[in-house]
Coordinates of C-alpha atoms and ligand atoms in Angstrom, one line a residue:
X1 CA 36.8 85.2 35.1
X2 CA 34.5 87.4 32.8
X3 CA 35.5 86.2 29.3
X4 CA 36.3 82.2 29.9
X5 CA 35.7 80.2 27.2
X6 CA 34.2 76.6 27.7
X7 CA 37.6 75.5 26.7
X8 CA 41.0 76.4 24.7
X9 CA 40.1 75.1 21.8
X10 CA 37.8 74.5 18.6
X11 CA 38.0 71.9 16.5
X12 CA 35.8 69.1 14.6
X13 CA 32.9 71.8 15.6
X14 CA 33.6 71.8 19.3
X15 CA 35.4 72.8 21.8
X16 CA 38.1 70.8 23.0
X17 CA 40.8 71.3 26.2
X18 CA 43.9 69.3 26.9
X19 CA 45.2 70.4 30.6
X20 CA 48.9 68.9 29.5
X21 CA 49.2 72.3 27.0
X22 CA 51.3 75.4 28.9
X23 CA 49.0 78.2 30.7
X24 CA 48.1 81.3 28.8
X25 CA 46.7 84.0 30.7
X26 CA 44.3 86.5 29.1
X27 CA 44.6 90.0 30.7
X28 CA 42.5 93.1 30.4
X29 CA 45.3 95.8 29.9
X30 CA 43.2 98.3 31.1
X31 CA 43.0 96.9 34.2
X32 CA 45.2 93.8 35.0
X33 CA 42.6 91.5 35.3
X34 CA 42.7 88.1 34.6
X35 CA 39.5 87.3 32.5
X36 CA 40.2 84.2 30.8
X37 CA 42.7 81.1 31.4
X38 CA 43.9 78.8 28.4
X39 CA 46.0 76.1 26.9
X40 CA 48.3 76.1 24.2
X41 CA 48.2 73.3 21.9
X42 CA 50.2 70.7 22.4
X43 CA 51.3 68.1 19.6
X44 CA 48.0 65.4 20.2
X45 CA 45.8 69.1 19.9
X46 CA 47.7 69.7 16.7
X47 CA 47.4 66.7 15.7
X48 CA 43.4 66.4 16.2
X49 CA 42.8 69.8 13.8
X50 CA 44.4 68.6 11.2
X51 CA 43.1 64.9 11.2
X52 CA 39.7 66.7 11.3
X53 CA 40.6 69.4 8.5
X54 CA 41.6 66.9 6.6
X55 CA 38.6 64.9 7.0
X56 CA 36.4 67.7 6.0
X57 CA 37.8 69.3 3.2
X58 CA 37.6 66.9 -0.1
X59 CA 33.9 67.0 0.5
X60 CA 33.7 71.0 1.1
X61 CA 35.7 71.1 -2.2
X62 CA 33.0 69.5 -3.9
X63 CA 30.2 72.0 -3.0
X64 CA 28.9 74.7 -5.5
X65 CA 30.6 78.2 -4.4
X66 CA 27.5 79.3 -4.1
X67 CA 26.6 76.7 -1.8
X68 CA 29.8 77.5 0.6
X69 CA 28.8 80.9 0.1
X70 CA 25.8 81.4 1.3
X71 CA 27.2 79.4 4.9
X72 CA 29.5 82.7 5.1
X73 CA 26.8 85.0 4.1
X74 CA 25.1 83.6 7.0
X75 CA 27.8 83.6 9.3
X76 CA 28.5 87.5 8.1
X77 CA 24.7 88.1 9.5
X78 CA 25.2 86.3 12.8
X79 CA 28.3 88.6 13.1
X80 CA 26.2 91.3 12.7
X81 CA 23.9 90.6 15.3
X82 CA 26.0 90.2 18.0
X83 CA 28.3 92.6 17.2
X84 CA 28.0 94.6 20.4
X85 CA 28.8 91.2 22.3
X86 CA 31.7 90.6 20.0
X87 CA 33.0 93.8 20.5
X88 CA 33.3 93.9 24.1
X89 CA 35.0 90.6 24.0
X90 CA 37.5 92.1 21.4
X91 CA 37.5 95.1 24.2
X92 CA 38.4 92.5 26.8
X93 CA 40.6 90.7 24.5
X94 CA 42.9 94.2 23.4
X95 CA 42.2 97.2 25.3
X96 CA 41.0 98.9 22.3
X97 CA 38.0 101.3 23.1
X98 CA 34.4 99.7 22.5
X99 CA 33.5 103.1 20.4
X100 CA 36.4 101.4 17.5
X101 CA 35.5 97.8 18.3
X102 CA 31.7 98.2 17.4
X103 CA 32.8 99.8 14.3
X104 CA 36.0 98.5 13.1
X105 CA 36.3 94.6 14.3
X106 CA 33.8 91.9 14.1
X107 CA 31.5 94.0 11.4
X108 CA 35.0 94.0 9.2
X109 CA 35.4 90.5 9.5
X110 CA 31.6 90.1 8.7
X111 CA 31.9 92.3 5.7
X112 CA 34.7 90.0 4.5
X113 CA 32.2 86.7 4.9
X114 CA 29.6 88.4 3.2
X115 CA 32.0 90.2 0.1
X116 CA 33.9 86.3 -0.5
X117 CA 29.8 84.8 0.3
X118 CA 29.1 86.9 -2.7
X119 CA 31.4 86.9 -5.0
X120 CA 32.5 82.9 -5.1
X121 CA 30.1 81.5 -7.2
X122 CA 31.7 84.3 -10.2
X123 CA 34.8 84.8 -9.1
X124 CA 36.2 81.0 -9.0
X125 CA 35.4 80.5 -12.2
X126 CA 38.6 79.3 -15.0
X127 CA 38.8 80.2 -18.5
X128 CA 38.0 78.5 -21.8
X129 CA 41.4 78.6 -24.5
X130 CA 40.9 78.0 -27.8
X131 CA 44.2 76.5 -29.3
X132 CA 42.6 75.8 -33.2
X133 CA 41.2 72.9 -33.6
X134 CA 42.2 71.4 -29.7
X135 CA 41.0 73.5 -26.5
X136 CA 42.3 73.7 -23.1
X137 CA 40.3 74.7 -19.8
X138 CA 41.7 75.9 -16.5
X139 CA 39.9 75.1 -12.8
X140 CA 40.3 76.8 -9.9
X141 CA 41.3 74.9 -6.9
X142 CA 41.5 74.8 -3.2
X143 CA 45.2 74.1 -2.0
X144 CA 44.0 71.9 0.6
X145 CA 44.5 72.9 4.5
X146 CA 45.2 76.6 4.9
X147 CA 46.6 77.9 8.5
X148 CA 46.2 81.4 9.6
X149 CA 48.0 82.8 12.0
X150 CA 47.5 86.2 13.9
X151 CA 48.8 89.2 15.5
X152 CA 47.6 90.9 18.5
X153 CA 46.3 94.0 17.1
X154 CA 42.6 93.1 15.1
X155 CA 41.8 89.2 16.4
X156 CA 38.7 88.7 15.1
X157 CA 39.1 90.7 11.8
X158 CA 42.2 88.7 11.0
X159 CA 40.5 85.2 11.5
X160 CA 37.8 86.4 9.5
X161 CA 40.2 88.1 6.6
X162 CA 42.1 84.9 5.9
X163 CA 38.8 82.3 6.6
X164 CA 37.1 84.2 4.2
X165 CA 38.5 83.9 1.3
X166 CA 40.4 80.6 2.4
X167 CA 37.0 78.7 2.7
X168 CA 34.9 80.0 -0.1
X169 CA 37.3 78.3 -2.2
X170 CA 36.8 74.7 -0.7
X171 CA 39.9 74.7 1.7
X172 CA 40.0 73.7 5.4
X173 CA 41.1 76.1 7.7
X174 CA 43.0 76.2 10.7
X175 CA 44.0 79.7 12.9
X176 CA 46.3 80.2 15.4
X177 CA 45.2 83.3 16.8
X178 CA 47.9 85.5 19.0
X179 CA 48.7 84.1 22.2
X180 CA 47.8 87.7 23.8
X181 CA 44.1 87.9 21.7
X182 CA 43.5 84.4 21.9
X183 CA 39.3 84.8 22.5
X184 CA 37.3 86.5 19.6
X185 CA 38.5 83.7 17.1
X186 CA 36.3 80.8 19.3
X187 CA 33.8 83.3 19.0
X188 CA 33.5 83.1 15.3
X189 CA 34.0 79.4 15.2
X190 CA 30.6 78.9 17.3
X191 CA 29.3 81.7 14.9
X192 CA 30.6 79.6 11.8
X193 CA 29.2 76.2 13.2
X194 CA 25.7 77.7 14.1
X195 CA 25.6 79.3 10.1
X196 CA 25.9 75.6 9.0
X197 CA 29.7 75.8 8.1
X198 CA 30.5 71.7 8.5
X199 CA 32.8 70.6 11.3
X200 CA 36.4 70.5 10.8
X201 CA 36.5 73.4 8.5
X202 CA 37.1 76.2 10.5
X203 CA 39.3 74.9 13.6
X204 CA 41.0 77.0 16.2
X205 CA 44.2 75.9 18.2
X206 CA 45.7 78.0 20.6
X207 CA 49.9 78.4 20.7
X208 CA 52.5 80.0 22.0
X209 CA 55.6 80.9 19.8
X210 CA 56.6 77.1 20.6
X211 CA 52.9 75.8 19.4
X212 CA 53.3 77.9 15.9
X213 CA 56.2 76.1 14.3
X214 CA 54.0 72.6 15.5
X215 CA 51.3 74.0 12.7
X216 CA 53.7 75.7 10.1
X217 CA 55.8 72.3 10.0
X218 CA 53.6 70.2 9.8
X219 CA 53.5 68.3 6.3
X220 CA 49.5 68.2 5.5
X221 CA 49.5 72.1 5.8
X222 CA 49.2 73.4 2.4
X223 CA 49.6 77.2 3.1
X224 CA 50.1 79.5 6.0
X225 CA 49.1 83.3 5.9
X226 CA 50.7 85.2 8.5
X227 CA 49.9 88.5 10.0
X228 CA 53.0 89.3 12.3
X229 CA 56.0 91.1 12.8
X230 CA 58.7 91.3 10.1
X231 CA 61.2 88.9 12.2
X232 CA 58.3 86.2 12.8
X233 CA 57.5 86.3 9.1
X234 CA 61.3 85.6 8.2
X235 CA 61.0 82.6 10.2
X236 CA 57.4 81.2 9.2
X237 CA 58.6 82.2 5.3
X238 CA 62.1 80.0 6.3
X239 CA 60.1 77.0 8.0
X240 CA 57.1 77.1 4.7
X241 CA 60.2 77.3 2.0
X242 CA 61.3 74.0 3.1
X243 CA 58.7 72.2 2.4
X244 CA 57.5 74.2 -0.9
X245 CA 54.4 75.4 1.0
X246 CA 52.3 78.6 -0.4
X247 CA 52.3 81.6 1.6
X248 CA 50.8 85.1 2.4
X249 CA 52.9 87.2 4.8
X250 CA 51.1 90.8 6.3
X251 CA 54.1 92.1 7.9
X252 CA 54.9 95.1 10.4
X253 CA 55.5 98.7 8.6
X254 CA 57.1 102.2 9.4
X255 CA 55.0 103.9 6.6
X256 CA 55.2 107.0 5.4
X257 CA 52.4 110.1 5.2
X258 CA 53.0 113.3 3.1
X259 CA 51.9 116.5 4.0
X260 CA 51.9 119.3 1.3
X261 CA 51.3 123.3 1.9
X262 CA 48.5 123.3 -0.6
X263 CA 46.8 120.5 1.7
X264 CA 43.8 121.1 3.5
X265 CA 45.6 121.0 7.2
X266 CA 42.8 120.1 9.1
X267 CA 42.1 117.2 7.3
X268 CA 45.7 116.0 7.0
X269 CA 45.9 116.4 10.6
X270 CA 42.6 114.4 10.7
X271 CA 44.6 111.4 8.9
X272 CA 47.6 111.8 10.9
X273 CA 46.2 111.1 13.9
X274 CA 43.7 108.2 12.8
X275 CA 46.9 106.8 11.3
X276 CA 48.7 107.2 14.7
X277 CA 46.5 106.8 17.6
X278 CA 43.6 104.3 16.2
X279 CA 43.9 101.5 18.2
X280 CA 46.5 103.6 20.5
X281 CA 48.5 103.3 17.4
X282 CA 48.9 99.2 17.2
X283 CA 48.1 99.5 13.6
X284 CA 50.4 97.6 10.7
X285 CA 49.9 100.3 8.3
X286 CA 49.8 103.4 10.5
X287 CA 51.8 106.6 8.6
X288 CA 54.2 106.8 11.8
X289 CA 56.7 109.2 10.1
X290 CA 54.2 112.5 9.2
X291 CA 56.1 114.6 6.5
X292 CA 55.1 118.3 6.7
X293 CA 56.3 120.2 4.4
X294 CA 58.1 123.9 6.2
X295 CA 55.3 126.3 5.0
X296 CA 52.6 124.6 6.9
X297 CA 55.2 123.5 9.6
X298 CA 53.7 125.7 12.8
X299 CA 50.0 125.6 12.0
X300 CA 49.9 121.9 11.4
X301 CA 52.1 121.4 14.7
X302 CA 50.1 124.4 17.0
X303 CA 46.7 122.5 16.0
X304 CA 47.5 118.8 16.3
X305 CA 48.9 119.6 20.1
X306 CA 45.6 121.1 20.8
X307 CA 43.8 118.1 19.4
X308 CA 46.1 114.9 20.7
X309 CA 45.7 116.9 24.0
X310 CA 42.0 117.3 23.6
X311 CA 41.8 112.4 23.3
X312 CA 39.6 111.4 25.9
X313 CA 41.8 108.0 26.9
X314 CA 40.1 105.6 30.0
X315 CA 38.4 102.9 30.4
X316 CA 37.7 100.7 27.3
X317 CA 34.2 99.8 27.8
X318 CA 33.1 103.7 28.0
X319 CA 31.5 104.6 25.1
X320 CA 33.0 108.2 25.4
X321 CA 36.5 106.6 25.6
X322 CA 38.7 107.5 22.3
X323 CA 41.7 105.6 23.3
X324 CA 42.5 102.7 25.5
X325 CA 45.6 100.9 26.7
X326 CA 48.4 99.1 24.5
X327 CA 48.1 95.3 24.6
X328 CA 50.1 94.4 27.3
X329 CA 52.6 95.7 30.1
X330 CA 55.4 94.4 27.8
X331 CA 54.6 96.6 24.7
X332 CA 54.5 99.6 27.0
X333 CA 57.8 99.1 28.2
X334 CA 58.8 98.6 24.8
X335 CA 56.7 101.9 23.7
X336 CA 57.8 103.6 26.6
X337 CA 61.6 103.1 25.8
X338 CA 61.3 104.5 21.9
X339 CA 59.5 107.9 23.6
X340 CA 63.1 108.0 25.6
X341 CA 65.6 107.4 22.9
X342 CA 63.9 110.0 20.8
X343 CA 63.8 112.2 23.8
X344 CA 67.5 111.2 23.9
X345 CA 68.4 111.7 19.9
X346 CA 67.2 115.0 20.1
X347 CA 63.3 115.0 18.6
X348 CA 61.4 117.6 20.2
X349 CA 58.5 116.4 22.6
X350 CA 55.2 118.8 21.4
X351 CA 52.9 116.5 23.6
X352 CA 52.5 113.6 25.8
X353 CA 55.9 111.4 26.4
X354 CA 54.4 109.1 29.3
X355 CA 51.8 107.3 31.1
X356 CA 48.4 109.5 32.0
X357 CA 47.5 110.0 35.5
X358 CA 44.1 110.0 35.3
X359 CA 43.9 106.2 34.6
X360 CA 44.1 103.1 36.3
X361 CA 47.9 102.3 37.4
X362 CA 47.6 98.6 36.6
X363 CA 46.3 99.6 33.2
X364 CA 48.9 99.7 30.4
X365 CA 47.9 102.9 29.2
X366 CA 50.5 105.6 27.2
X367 CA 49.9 109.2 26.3
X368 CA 49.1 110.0 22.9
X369 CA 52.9 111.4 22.1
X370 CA 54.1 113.6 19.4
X371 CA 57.6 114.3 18.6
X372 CA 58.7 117.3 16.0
X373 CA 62.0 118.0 14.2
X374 CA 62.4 114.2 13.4
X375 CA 65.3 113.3 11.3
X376 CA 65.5 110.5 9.4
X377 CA 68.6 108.8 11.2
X378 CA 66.5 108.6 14.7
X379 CA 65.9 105.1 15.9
X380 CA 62.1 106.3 16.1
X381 CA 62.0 107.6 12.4
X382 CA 63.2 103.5 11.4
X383 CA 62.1 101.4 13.4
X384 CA 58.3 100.3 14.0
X385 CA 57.1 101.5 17.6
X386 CA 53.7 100.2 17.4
X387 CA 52.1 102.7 20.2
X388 CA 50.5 105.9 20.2
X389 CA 54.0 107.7 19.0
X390 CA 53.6 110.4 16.1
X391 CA 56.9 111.4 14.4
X392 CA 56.6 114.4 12.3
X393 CA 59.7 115.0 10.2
X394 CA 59.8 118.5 7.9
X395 CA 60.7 118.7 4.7
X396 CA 61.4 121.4 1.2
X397 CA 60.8 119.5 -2.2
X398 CA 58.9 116.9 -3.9
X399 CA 62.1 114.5 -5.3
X400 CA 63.8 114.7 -1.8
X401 CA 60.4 113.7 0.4
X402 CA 59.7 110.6 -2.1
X403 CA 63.3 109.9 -2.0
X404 CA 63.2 110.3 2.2
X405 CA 59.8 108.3 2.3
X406 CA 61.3 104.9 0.2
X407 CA 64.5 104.9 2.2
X408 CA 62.9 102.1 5.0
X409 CA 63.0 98.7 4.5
X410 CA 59.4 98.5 4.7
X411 CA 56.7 99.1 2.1
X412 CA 53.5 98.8 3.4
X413 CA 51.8 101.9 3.0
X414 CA 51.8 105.5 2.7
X415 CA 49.8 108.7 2.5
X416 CA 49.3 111.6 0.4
X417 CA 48.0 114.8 1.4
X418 CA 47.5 117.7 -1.1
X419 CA 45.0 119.8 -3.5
X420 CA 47.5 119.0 -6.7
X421 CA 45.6 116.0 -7.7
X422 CA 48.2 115.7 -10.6
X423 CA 50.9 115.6 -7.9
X424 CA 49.3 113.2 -5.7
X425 CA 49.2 110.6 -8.9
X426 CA 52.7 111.7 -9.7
X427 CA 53.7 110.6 -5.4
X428 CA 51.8 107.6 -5.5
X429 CA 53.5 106.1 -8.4
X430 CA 56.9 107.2 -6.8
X431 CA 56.2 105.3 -3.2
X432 CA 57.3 101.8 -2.8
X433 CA 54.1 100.5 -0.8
X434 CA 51.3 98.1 -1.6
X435 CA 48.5 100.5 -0.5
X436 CA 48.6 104.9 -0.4
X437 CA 45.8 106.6 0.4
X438 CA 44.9 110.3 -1.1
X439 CA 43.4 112.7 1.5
X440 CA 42.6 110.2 3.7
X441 CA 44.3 107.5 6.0
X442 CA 44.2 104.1 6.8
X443 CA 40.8 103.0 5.2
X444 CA 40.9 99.3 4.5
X445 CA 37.3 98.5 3.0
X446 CA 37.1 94.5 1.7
X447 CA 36.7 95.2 -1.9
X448 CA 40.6 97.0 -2.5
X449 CA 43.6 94.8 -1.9
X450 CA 45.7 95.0 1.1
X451 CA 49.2 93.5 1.4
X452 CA 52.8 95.1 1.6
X453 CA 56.0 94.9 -0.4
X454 CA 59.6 95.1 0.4
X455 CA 60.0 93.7 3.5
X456 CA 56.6 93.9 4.4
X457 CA 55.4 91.4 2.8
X458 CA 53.5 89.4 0.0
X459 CA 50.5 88.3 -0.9
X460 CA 47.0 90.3 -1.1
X461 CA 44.3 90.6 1.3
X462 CA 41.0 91.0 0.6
X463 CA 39.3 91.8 -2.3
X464 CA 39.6 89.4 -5.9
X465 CA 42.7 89.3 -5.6
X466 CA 42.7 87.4 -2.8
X467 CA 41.4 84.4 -4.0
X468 CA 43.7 83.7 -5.8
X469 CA 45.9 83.7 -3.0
X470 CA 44.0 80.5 -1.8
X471 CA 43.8 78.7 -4.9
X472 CA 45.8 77.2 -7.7
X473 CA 45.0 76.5 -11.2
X474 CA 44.9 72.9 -12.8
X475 CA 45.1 73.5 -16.6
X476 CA 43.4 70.9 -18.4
X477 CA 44.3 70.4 -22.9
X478 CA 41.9 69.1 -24.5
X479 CA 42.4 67.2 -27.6
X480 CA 39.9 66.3 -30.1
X481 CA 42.1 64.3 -32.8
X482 CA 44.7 61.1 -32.4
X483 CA 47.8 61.7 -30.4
X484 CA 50.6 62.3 -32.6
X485 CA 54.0 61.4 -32.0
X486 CA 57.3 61.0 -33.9
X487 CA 58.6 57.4 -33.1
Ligands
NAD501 P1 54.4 88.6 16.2 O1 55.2 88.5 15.0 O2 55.1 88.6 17.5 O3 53.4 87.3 16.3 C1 52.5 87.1 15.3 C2 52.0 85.7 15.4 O4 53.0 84.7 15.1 C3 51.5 85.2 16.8 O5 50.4 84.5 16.7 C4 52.7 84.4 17.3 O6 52.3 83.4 18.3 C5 53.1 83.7 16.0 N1 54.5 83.2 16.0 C6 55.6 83.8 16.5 N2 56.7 83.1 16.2 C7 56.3 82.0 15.5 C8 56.9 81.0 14.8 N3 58.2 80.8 14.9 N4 56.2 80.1 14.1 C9 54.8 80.2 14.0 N5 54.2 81.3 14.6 C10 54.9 82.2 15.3 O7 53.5 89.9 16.0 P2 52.5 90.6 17.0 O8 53.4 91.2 18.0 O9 51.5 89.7 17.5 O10 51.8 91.7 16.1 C11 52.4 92.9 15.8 C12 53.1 92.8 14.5 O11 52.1 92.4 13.5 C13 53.5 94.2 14.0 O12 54.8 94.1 13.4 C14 52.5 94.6 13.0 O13 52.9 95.6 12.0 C15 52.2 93.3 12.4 N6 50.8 93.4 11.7 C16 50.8 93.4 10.3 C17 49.5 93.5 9.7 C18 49.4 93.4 8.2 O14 48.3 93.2 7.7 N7 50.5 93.7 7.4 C19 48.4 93.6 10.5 C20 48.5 93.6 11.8 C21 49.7 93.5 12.5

């Protein structure tokens, strides 16, 4: 098996196995091989990360920031130079094409170590309040032990994301990566040991949807940050209320893009497809319903057939592939039946609709698909497909596409496209989403926040504001006469 570990798990700096801990297979969806067997964690694994996290953190805590930052800056250059190992693991791991690994996964995660590395010894600072003659101070500090858990979709970027800023602050940290990705976070564990980080502070435990709650319930965990689905985050959020724990929740998305007739159409097609077939379209914040608005209907439609037909899709590890497989036979069948109910509710199929020929049959690969005359009522147009499946919906005014756009339950994202810079201010104000992008799609660099609202989500990644995600203030008065009191 190409891509076994030495064991299942990481904690108090090394790896650790216990054979009593349910089977979980790693597949290559591109090809239905078996690279890598695991264990999920059972309750004595559990138990062992966080005896260890705890051990470790009260003297991390007392570290400079700079001191705990310059352990991630190091670990952000070790990421670095074995980033084209990294990224054919996290090929391996998801499918996704080594030509968006190399440039999207571990060097992301790196730039998060290095951006929280950085900015620490500044940014963790408290404030001095002068209250007349008495004072008061604020301190930042570390909740404690902080669990991460992960989707499927960006393994190693999403370890790193939530590490980053968790341990820079002087918590522990536990992840739970995704039962289907579980192998690029053991990766940055050995890379975290080997920069100096001290043991215990970065474990990872493997689970299965029956190992998660073990972690979420359990009382020493101070926080959990999620990145999941919008149904797993209602049940992590439910399971952290009772016991008053923080949390951060990166949810799933149906996110709208906007399309204007002033736009420059080429480049607007440019940010409909990133935001559609990247990572053969299993991103959180991809614009998956494309508003076009009717002048620019036809040319924007006649030139983004010729180019989703023109995606070279194979094998993963080809530099010249553009698009890979979806994660697993299970989200194919699940892609595959949204391409037939909007086939069935009456969207018009402009391209693709199936599985490729030209690819290996074991692999779980689908066409890039685009469906026109979308309405808004379509199960595709609602719900989040999470595949390679465009839905381009056409529309007249301003007031009625904003109006169309909010109407989801979801708010993570959205898109503006248009040469009216005073309308695109004007749009983005009007969208309920915790990130739009003008003229351009889906860029997530470290130093902007990125979170959702409505359903999904709360909580900031990334940037400043994400430390204070990780933190919590202890104000301190100060008083500098007797105490006085009335009895
Ligand atoms: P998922 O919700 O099925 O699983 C996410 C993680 O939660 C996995 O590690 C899983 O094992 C764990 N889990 C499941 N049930 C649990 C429970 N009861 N207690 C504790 N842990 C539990 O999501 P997925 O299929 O892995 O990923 C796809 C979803 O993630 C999509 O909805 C996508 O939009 C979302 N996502 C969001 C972001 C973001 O930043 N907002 C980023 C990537 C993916």
């Amino acid at each position: 098996m190409r891509a076994q570990p030495k064991a299942s798990h990481f904690i108090n700096g090394e790896y650790v196995e216990d054979t009593a801990g349910n089977v979980i297979e790693c597949v290559y969806p591109a090809t239905g091989e078996v690279i890598a067997r695991l264990r999920s964690a059972t309750p004595a694994i559990v138990e062992q990360a966080i005896a260890s996290a705890k051990a470790a953190q009260k003297d991390w805590a007392k570290m400079s920031p700079t001191a705990r930052g310059r352990i991630l800056y190091r670990a952000s250059q070790i990421i670095r130079e074995r980033n084209r190992e990294l990224s054919e693991l996290e090929t391996l791991d998801t499918g996704k094409p080594i030509q968006e690994t190399i440039v999207a996964d571990s060097t992301s995660g790196a730039d998060a170590m290095e951006f929280f590395g950085g900015v620490a010894p500044a940014a963790l600072n408290g404030e001095q309040i002068p209250l007349g003659a008495d004072w008061a101070y604020t301190k930042r500090i570390p909740l404690g032990i902080v669990l991460g858990i992960g989707a499927w979709n960006y393994p190693q970027q999403i370890a790193c994301w939530k590490a980053a800023p968790a341990l820079v602050a002087g918590n522990a940290f536990i992840f739970k990566p995704s039962e289907v990705t579980p192998l690029g976070a053991l990766k940055i564990a050995e890379i975290l040991t080997e920069a100096g980080l001290p043991k215990g502070l970065f474990n990872v435990v493997q689970g299965d949807r029956d190992a998660g709650p073990l972690l979420v319930n359990h009382p020493d965990i101070a926080k959990v940050s999620l990145t999941g689905s919008v149904p797993t985050g209602r049940k992590v959020a439910g399971a952290a209320a009772g016991q008053l724990k923080h949390v951060t929740m990166e949810l799933g998305g149906k996110s709208p893009m906007i399309v204007f007739d002033d736009a420059d159409v080429e480049s607007a097609i440019s940010g409909a497809m990133l935001g559609n077939f990247y990572s053969a379209g299993q991103v959180c914040s991809n614009g998956t319903r494309v508003f076009v608005q009717k002048g620019i209907k036809d040319q924007f439609l006649s030139r983004l057939k010729t180019r989703t037909e023109a995606i070279r899709m194979g094998e993963p590890l080809d530099e010249a592939t553009q698009m890979g497989p979806l994660v697993n036979r299970s989200q194919r069948e699940k892609v595959l039946g949204y391409i037939e109910k909007g086939k069935a509710e009456g969207a018009t199929l402009l391209t693709g609709g199936g599985i490729p020929n030209d690819v290996s049959s074991e692999g779980c690969f689908v066409q890039p698909t685009v469906f026109a005359d979308v309405t808004d009522d379509m199960t595709i147009a609602r719900e989040e497909i999470f595949g390679p499946v465009m839905c381009v919906l056409d529309f007249d005014h301003e007031d009625e596409v904003i109006a169309r756009a909010n109407a989801t339950e979801f708010g993570l994202a959205g898109g503006v496209f248009t040469s009216d810079m005073a309308r695109a201010h004007r749009v983005v104000d009007a969208l309920e989403a915790g990130t739009v992008w003008i003229n351009t799609y889906n860029l997530c660099p470290v130093e902007i926040p990125f979170g959702g609202v409505k359903q999904s989500g709360f909580g900031r990644e990334n940037s400043l504001a994400a430390l204070n995600h990780y933190t919590e203030l202890k104000t301190v008065y100060v008083a500098m006469g007797k105490c006085e009191a009335p009895y």
